[in-house]
mmCIF file of C-alpha atoms in Angstrom:
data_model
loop_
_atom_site.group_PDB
_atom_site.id
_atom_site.type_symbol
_atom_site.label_atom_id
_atom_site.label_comp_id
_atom_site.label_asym_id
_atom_site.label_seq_id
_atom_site.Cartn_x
_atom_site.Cartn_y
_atom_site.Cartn_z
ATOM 1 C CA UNK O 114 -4.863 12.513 -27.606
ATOM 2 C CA UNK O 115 -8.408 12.790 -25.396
ATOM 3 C CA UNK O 116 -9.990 10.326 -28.254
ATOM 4 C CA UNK O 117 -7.342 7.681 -27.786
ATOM 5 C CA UNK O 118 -7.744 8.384 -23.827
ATOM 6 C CA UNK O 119 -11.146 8.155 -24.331
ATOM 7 C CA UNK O 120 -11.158 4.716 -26.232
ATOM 8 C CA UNK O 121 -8.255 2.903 -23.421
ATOM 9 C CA UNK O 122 -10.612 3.870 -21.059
ATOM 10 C CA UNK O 123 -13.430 2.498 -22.925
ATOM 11 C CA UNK O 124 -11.957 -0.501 -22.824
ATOM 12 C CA UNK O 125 -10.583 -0.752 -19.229
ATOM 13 C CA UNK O 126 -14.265 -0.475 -17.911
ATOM 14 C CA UNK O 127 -15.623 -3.165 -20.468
ATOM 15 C CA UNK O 128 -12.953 -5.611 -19.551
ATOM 16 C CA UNK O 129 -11.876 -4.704 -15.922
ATOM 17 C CA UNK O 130 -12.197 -8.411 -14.550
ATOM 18 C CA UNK O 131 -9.061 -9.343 -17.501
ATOM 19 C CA UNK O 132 -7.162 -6.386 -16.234
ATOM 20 C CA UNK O 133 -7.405 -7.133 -13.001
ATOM 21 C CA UNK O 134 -6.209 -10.890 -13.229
ATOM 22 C CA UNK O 135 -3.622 -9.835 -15.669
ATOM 23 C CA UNK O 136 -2.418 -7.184 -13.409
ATOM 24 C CA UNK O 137 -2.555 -9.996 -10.475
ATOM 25 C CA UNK O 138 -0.926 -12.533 -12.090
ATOM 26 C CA UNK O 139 2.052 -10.129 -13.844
ATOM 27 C CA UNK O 140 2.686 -9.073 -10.071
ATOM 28 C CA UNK O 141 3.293 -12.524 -9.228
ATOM 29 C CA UNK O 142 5.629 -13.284 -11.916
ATOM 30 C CA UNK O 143 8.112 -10.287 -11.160
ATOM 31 C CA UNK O 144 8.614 -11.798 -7.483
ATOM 32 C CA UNK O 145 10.624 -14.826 -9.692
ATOM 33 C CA UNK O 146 12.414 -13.222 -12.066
ATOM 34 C CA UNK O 147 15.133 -11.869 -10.049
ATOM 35 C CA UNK O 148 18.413 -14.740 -11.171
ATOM 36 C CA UNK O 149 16.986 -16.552 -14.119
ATOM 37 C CA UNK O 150 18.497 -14.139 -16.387
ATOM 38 C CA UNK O 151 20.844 -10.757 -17.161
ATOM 39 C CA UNK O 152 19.531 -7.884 -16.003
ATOM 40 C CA UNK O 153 16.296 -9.922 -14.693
ATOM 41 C CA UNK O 154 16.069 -7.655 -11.304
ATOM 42 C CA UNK O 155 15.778 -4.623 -13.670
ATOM 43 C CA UNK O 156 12.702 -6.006 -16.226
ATOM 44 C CA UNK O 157 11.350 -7.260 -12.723
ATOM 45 C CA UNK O 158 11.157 -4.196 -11.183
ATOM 46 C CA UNK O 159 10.245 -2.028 -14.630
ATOM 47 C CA UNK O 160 7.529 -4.444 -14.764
ATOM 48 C CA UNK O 161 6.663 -3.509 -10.626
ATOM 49 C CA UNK O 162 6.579 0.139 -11.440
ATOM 50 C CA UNK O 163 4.472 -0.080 -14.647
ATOM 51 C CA UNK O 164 1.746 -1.838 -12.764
ATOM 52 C CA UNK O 165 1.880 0.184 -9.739
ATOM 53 C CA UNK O 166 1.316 3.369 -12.341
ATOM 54 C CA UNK O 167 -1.230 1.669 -14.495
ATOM 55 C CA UNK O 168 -2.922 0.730 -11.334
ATOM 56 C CA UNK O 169 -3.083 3.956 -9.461
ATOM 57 C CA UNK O 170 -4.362 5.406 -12.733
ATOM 58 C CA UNK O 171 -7.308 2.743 -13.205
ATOM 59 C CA UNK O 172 -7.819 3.086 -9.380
ATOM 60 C CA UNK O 173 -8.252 7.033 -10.332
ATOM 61 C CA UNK O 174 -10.691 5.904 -13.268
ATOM 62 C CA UNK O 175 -12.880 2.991 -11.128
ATOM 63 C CA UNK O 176 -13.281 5.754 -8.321
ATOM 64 C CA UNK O 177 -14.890 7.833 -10.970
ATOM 65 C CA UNK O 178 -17.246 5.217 -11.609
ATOM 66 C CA UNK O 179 -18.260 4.049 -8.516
ATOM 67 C CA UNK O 180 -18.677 7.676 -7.558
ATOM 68 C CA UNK O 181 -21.042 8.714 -10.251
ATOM 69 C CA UNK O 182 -22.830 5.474 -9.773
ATOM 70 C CA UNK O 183 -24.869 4.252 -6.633
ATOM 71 C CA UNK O 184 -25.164 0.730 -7.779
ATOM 72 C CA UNK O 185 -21.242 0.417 -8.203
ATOM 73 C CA UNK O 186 -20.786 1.582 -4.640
ATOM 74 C CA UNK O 187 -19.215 -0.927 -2.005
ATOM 75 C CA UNK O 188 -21.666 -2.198 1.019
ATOM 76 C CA UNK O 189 -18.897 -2.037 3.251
ATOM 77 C CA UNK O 190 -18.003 1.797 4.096
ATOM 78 C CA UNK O 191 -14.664 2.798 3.485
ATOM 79 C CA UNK O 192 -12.232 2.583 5.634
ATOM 80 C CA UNK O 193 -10.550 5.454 7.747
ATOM 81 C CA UNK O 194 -7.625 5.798 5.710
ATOM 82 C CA UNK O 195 -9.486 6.288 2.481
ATOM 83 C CA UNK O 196 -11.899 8.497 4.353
ATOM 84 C CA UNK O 197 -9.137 10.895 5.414
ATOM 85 C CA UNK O 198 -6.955 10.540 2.194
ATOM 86 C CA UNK O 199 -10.030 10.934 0.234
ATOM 87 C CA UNK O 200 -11.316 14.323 1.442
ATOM 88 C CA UNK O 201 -7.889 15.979 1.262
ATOM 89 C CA UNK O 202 -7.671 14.974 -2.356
ATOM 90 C CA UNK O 203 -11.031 16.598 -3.314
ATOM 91 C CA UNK O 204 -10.593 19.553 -0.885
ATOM 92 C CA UNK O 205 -7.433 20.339 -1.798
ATOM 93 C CA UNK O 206 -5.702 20.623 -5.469
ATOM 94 C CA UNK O 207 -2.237 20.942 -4.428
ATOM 95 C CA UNK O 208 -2.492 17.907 -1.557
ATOM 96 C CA UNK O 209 -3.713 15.797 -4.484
ATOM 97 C CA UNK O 210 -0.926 16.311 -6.818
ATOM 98 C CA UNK O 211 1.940 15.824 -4.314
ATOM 99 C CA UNK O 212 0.719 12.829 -3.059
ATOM 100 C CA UNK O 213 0.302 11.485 -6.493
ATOM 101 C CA UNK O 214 4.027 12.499 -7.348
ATOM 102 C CA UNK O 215 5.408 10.683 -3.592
ATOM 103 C CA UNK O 216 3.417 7.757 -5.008
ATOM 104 C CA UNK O 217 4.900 7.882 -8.491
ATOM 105 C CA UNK O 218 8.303 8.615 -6.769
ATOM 106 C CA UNK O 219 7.928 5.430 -4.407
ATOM 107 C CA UNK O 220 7.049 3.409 -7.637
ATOM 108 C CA UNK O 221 9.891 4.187 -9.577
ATOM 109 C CA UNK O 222 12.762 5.011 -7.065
ATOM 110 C CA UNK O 223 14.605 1.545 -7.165
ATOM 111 C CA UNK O 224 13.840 1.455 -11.415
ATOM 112 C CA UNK O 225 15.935 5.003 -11.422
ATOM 113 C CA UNK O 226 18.313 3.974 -9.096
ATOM 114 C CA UNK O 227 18.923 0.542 -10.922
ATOM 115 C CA UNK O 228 19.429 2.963 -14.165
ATOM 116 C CA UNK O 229 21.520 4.427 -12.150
ATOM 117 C CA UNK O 230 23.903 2.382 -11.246
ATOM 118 C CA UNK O 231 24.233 1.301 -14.670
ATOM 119 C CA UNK O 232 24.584 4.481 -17.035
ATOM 120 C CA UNK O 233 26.740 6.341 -14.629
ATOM 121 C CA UNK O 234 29.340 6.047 -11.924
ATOM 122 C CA UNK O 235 28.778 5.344 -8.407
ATOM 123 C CA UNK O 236 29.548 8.724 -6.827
ATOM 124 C CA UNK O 237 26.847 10.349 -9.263
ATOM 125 C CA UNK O 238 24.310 6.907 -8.709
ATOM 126 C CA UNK O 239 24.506 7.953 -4.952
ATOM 127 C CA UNK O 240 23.790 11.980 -5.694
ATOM 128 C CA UNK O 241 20.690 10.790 -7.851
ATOM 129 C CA UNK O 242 19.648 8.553 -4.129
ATOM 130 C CA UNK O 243 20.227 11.687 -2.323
ATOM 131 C CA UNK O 244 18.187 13.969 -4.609
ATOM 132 C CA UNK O 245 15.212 11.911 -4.210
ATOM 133 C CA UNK O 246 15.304 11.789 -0.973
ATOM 134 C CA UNK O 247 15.710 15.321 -0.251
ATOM 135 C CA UNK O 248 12.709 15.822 -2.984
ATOM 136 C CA UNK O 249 10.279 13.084 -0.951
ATOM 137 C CA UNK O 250 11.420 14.780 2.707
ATOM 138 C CA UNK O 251 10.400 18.314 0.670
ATOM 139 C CA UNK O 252 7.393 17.242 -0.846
ATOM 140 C CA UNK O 253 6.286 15.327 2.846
ATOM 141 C CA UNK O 254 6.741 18.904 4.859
ATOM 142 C CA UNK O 255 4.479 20.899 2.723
ATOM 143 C CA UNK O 256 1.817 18.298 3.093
ATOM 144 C CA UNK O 257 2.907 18.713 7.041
ATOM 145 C CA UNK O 258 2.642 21.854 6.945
ATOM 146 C CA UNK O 259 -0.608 21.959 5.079
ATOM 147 C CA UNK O 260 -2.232 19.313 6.787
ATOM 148 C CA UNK O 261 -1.189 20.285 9.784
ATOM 149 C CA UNK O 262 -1.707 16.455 11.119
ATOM 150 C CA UNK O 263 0.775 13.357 11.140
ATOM 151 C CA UNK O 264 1.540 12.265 7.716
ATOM 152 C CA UNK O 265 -0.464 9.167 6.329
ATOM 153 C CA UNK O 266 1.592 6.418 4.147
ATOM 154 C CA UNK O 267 0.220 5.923 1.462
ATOM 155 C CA UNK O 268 -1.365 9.317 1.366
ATOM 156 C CA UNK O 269 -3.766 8.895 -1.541
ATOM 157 C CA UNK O 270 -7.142 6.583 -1.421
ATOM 158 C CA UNK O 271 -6.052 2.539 -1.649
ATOM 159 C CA UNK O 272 -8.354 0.605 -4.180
ATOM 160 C CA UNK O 273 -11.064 -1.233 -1.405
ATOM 161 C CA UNK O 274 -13.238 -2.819 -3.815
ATOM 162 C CA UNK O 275 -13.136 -5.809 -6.138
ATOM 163 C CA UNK O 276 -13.131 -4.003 -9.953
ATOM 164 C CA UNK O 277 -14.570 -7.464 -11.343
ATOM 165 C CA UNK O 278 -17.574 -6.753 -9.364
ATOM 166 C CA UNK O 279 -18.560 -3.520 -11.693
ATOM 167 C CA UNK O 280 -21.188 -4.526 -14.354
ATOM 168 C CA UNK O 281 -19.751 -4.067 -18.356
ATOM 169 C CA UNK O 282 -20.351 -1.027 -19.509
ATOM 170 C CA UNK O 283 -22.496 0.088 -22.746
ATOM 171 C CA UNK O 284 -20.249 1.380 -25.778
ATOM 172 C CA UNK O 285 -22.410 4.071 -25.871
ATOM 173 C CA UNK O 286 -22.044 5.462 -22.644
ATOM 174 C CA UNK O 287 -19.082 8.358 -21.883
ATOM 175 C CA UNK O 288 -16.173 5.933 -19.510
ATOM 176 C CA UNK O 289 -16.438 8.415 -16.335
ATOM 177 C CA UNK O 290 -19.953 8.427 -16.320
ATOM 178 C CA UNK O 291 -22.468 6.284 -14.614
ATOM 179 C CA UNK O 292 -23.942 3.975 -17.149
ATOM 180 C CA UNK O 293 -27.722 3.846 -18.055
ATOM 181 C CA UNK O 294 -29.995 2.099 -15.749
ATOM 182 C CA UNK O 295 -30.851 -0.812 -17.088
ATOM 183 C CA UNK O 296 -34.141 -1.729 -19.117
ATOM 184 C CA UNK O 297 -35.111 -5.189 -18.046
ATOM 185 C CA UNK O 298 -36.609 -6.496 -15.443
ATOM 186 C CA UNK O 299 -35.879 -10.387 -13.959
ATOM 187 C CA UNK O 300 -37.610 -13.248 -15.107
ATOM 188 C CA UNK O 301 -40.920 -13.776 -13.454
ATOM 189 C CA UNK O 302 -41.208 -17.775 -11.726
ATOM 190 C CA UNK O 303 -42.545 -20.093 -14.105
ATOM 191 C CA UNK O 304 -46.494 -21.099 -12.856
ATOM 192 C CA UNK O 305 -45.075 -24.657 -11.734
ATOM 193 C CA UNK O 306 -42.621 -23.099 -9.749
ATOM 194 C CA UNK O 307 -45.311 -20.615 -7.667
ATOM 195 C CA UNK O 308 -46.409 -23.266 -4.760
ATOM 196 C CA UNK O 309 -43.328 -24.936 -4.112
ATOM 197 C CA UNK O 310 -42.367 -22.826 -1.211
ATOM 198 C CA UNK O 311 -43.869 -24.540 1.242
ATOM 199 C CA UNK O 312 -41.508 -26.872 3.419
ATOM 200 C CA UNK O 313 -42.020 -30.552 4.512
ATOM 201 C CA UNK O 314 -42.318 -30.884 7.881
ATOM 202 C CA UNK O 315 -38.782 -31.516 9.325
ATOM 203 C CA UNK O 316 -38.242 -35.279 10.974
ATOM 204 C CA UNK O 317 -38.486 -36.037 14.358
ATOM 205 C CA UNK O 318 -34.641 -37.844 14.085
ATOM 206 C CA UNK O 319 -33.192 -35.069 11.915
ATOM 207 C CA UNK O 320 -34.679 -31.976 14.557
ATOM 208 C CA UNK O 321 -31.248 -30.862 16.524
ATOM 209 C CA UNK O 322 -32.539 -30.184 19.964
ATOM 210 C CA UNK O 323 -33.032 -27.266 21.526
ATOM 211 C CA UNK O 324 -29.653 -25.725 22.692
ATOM 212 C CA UNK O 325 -29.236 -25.023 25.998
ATOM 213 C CA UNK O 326 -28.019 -21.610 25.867
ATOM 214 C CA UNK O 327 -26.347 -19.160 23.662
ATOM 215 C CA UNK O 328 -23.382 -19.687 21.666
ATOM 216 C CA UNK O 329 -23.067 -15.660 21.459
ATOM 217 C CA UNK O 330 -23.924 -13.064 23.524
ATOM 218 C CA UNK O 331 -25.814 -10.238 23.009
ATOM 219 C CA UNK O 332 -23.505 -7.956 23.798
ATOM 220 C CA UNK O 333 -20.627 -9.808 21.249
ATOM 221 C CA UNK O 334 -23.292 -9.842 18.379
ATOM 222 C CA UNK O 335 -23.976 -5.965 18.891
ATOM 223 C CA UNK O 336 -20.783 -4.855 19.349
ATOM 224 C CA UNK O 337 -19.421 -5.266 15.887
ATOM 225 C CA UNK O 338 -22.489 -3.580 14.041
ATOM 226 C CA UNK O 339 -22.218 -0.623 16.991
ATOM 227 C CA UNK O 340 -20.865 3.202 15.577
ATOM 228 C CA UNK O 341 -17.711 4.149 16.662
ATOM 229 C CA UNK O 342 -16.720 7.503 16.758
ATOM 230 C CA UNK O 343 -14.139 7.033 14.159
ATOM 231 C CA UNK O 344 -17.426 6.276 11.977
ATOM 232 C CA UNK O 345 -19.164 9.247 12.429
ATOM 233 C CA UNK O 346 -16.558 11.678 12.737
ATOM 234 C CA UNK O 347 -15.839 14.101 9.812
ATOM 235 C CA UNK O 348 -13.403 12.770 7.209
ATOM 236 C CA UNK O 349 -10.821 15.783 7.850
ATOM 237 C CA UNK O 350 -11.444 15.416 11.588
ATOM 238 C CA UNK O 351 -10.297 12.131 11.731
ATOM 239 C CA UNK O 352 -6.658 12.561 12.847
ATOM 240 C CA UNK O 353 -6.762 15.471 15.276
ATOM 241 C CA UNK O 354 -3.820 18.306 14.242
ATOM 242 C CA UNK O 355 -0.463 18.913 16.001
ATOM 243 C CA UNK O 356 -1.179 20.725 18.755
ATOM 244 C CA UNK O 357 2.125 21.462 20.861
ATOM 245 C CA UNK O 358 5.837 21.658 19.363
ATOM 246 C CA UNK O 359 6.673 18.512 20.211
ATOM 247 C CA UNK O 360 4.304 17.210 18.131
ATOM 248 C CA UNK O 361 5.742 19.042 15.055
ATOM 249 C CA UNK O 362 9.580 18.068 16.162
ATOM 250 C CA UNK O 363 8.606 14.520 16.406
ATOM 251 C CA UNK O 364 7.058 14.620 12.462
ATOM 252 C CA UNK O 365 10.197 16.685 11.469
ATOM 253 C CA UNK O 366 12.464 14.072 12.903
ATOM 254 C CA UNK O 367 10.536 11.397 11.310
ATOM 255 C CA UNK O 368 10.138 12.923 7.789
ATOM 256 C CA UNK O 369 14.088 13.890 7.881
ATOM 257 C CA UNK O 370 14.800 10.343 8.853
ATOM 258 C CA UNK O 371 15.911 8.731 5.742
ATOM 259 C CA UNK O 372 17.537 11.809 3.838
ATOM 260 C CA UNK O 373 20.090 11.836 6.797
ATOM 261 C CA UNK O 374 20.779 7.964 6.786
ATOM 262 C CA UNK O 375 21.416 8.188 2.830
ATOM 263 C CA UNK O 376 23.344 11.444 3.670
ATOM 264 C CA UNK O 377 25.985 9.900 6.310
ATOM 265 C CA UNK O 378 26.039 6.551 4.340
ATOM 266 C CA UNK O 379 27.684 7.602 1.399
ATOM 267 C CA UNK O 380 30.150 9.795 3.288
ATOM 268 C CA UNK O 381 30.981 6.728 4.723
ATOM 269 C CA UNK O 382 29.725 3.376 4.110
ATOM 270 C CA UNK O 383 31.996 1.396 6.453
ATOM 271 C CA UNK O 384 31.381 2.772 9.362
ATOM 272 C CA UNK O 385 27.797 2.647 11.929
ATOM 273 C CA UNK O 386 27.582 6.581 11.888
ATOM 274 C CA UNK O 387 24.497 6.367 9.693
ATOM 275 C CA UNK O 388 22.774 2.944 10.892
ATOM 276 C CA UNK O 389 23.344 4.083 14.272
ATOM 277 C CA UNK O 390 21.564 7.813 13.282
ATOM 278 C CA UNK O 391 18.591 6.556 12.219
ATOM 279 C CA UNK O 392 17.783 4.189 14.621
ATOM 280 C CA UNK O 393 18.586 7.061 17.310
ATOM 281 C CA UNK O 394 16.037 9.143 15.355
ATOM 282 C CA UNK O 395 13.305 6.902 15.242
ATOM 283 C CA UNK O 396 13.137 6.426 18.560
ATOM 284 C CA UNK O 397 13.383 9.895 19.369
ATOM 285 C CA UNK O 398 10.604 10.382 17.202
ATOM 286 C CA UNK O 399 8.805 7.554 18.316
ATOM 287 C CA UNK O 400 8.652 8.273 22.592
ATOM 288 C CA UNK O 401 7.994 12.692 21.390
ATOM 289 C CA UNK O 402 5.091 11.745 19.665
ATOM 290 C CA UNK O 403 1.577 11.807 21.388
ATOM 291 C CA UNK O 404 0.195 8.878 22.860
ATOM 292 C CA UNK O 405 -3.335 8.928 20.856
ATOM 293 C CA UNK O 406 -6.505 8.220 22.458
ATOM 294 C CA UNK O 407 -8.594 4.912 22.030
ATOM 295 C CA UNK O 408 -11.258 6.300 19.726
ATOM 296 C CA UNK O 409 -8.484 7.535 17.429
ATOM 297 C CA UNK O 410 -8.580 4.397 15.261
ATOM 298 C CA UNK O 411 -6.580 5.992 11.704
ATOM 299 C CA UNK O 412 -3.923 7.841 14.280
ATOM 300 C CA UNK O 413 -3.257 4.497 16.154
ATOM 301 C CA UNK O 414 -2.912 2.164 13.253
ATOM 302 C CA UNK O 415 -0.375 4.434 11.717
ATOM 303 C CA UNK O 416 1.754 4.622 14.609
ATOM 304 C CA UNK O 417 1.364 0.801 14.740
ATOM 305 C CA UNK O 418 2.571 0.738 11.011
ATOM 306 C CA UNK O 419 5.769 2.837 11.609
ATOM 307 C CA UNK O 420 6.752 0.481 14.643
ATOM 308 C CA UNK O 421 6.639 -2.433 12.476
ATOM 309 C CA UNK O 422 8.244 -0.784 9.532
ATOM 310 C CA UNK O 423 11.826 -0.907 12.545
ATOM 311 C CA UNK O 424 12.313 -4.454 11.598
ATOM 312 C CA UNK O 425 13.551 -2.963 8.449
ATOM 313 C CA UNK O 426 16.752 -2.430 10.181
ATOM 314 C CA UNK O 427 17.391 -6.030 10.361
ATOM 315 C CA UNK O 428 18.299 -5.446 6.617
ATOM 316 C CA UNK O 429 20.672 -2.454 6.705
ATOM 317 C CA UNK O 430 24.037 -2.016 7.588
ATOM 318 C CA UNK O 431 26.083 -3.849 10.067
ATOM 319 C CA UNK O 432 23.064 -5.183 10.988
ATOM 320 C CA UNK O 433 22.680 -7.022 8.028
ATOM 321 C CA UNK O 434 26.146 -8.057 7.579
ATOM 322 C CA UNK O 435 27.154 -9.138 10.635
ATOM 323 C CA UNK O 436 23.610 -10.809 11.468
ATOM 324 C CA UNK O 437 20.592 -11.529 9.383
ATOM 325 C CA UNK O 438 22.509 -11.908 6.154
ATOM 326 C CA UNK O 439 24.640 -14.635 7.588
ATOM 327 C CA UNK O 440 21.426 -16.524 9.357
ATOM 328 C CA UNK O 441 19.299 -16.813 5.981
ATOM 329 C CA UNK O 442 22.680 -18.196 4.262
ATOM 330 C CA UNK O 443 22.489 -20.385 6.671
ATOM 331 C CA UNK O 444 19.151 -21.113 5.941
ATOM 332 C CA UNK O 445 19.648 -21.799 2.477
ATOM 333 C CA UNK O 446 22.571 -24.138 2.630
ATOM 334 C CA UNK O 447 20.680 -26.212 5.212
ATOM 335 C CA UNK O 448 17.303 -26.134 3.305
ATOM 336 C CA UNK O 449 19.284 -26.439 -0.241
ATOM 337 C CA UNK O 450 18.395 -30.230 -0.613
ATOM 338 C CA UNK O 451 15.071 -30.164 0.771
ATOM 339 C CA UNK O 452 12.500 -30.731 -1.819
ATOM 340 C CA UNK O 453 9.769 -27.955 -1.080
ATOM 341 C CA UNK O 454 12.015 -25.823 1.353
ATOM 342 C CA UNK O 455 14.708 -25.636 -1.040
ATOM 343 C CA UNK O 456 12.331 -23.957 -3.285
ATOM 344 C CA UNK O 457 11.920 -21.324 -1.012
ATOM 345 C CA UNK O 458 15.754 -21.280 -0.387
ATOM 346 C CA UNK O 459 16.655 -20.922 -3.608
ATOM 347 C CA UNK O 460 14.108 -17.690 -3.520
ATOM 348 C CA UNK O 461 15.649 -16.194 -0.819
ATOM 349 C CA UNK O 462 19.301 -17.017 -2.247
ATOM 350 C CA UNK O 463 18.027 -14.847 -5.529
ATOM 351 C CA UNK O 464 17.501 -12.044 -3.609
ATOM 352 C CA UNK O 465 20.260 -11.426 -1.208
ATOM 353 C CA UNK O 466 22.730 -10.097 -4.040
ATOM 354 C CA UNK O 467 20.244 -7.663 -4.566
ATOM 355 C CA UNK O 468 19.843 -6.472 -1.016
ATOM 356 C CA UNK O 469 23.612 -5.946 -0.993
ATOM 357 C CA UNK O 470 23.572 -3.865 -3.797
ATOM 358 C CA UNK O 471 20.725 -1.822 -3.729
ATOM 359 C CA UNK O 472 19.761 0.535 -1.206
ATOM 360 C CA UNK O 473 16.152 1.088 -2.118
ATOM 361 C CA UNK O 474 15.040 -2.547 -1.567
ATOM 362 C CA UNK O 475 15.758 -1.804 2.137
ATOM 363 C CA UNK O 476 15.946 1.735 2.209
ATOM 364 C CA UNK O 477 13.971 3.725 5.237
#
């Protein structure tokens, strides 16, 4: 079994530029298949997960790489998230492993769901929902509790760097090590070549003149190359911990958030109870949480994540019935004989069955 994981990755790092574009280009093909044939929203998604998997597994195997060798490493630092993700994973073991398993979970939840609803009846399909979520909302309060910070989505490292960028690899050199250095040295200029760096003297018609003052300041050229504090803070420092009980009620509400929508809607799925419950929750979790400061970049752009992540809502429930559902029907009876808009009509026309149907294409 090692040998055969041994030889795949082998050949992931000597042909990572195909994988990538065939990964990229699958992706794009699943957003079409949903309509064009039976059980088309099921390969479409089976597809989604696979990739997501594959990917989080090369992403696993490239960060080996990269790590082991300084040439591979990006120019660009990394960014906050991966910073603080990052140094939880290789501090602690047990963070690592649930994260992985939330990611896996979040990957395959519609896929099981979609099984589902077709191997078994719709009172168990809706106790398999409810199991997951009360396994994710589980699995999200020990890393709470270990962290002892707001929870980061996604809470492993996100691939940051272009894989097509890493040079091949020799066969003779182990897949998660760094590869030799190499043994030759560039071409040296031919002699003809040597004095031909000397430029003619520009024109007198072709010289711009002199500009009168400066496009940029000083101050708007230095500021982007200037340290933050984010940037020199310690990786596990980087979102400060939950100091006061609000803090920890307002993480509690907003972990326990989607269990209890999935909970009251399938005790009843007619009426607002659970639309109405969620909402209520994430705003009371939204005005207990702390206001963070400026300098707390990773803190901020979460919070600015979860507020956009409410529009959401405009796909579930009443909500969605009564409103958005009937506006993009609309929309695609108006746009239906449009030449390039009814393209995109006919897109979104695909995809409303499966909103109704499904609650993880929507779910919070």
């Amino acid at each position: 079994m090692s040998a055969s994981i041994a030889r795949y990755e082998s050949f992931l790092i000597n042909n990572v530029s195909t994988i990538s574009t065939l990964e990229s280009s699958l992706r794009s093909i699943t957003w079409f298949l949903p309509g064009r044939f039976k059980d088309a929203e099921l390969a479409s998604e089976a597809l989604t997960a696979s990739l997501n998997v594959m990917s989080m597994y090369h992403d696993t195997l490239l960060a080996k790489v990269v790590k082991n060798n300084p040439r591979n490493r990006p120019l660009l630092p990394a960014s906050l998230h991966n910073r603080f993700t990052k140094a939880w994973s290789d501090k602690n073991l047990v963070y690592r492993w649930i994260a992985r398993i939330l990611e896996l979970l979040r990957f395959t939840e519609l896929v099981i769901e979609m099984g589902l609803r077709r191997k078994v009846s719709d009172k168990n399909r809706w106790r398999g929902v409810i199991l997951l979520e009360a396994v994710k909302a589980v699995l999200r309060l020990v890393l709470l509790k270990m962290t002892r910070r707001p929870l980061i989505s996604p809470p492993i490292p996100e691939r940051e760097f272009d894989p097509t960028t890493l040079p091949p690899q020799s066969n003779e050199s182990s897949p998660t090590l760094a590869p030799s250095s190499p043994s030759y040295s560039p071409p040296a200029t031919p002699d003809h070549l040597r004095n031909n760096h000397t430029p003619l003297p520009p024109h007198s018609l072709l010289t711009p003149p002199p500009p009168t003052r400066s496009d940029t300041s000083v101050e708007d050229y230095l500021l982007p190359k200037a340290l933050t504090t984010s940037s020199v803070k310690p990786s596990l420092s980087l979102l400060n911990t939950l100091s006061s009980p609000q803090d920890w009620l307002a993480e509690t509400v907003y972990i326990l958030r989607p269990l209890v929508y999935v909970s009251l809607l399938v005790s009843d799925k007619r009426s607002n109870r659970a639309l109405v419950t969620a909402l209520f929750m994430e705003l009371v979790s939204r005005n207990l949480r702390r206001t963070p400061p400026p300098s707390a970049a990773l803190e901020r752009s979460e919070y600015a994540r979860r507020d956009k992540d409410m529009l959401w809502y405009l796909l579930r429930g009443s909500i969605w019935e009564t409103y958005t559902r009937p506006k993009l029907e609309s929309l695609v009876s108006r746009t239906s004989q449009t030449p390039v808009l009814g393209l995109f009509g006919a897109f979104v026309k695909d995809w409303i069955p499966l909103i109704n149907e499904y609650y993880y294409y929507t779910a919070p």
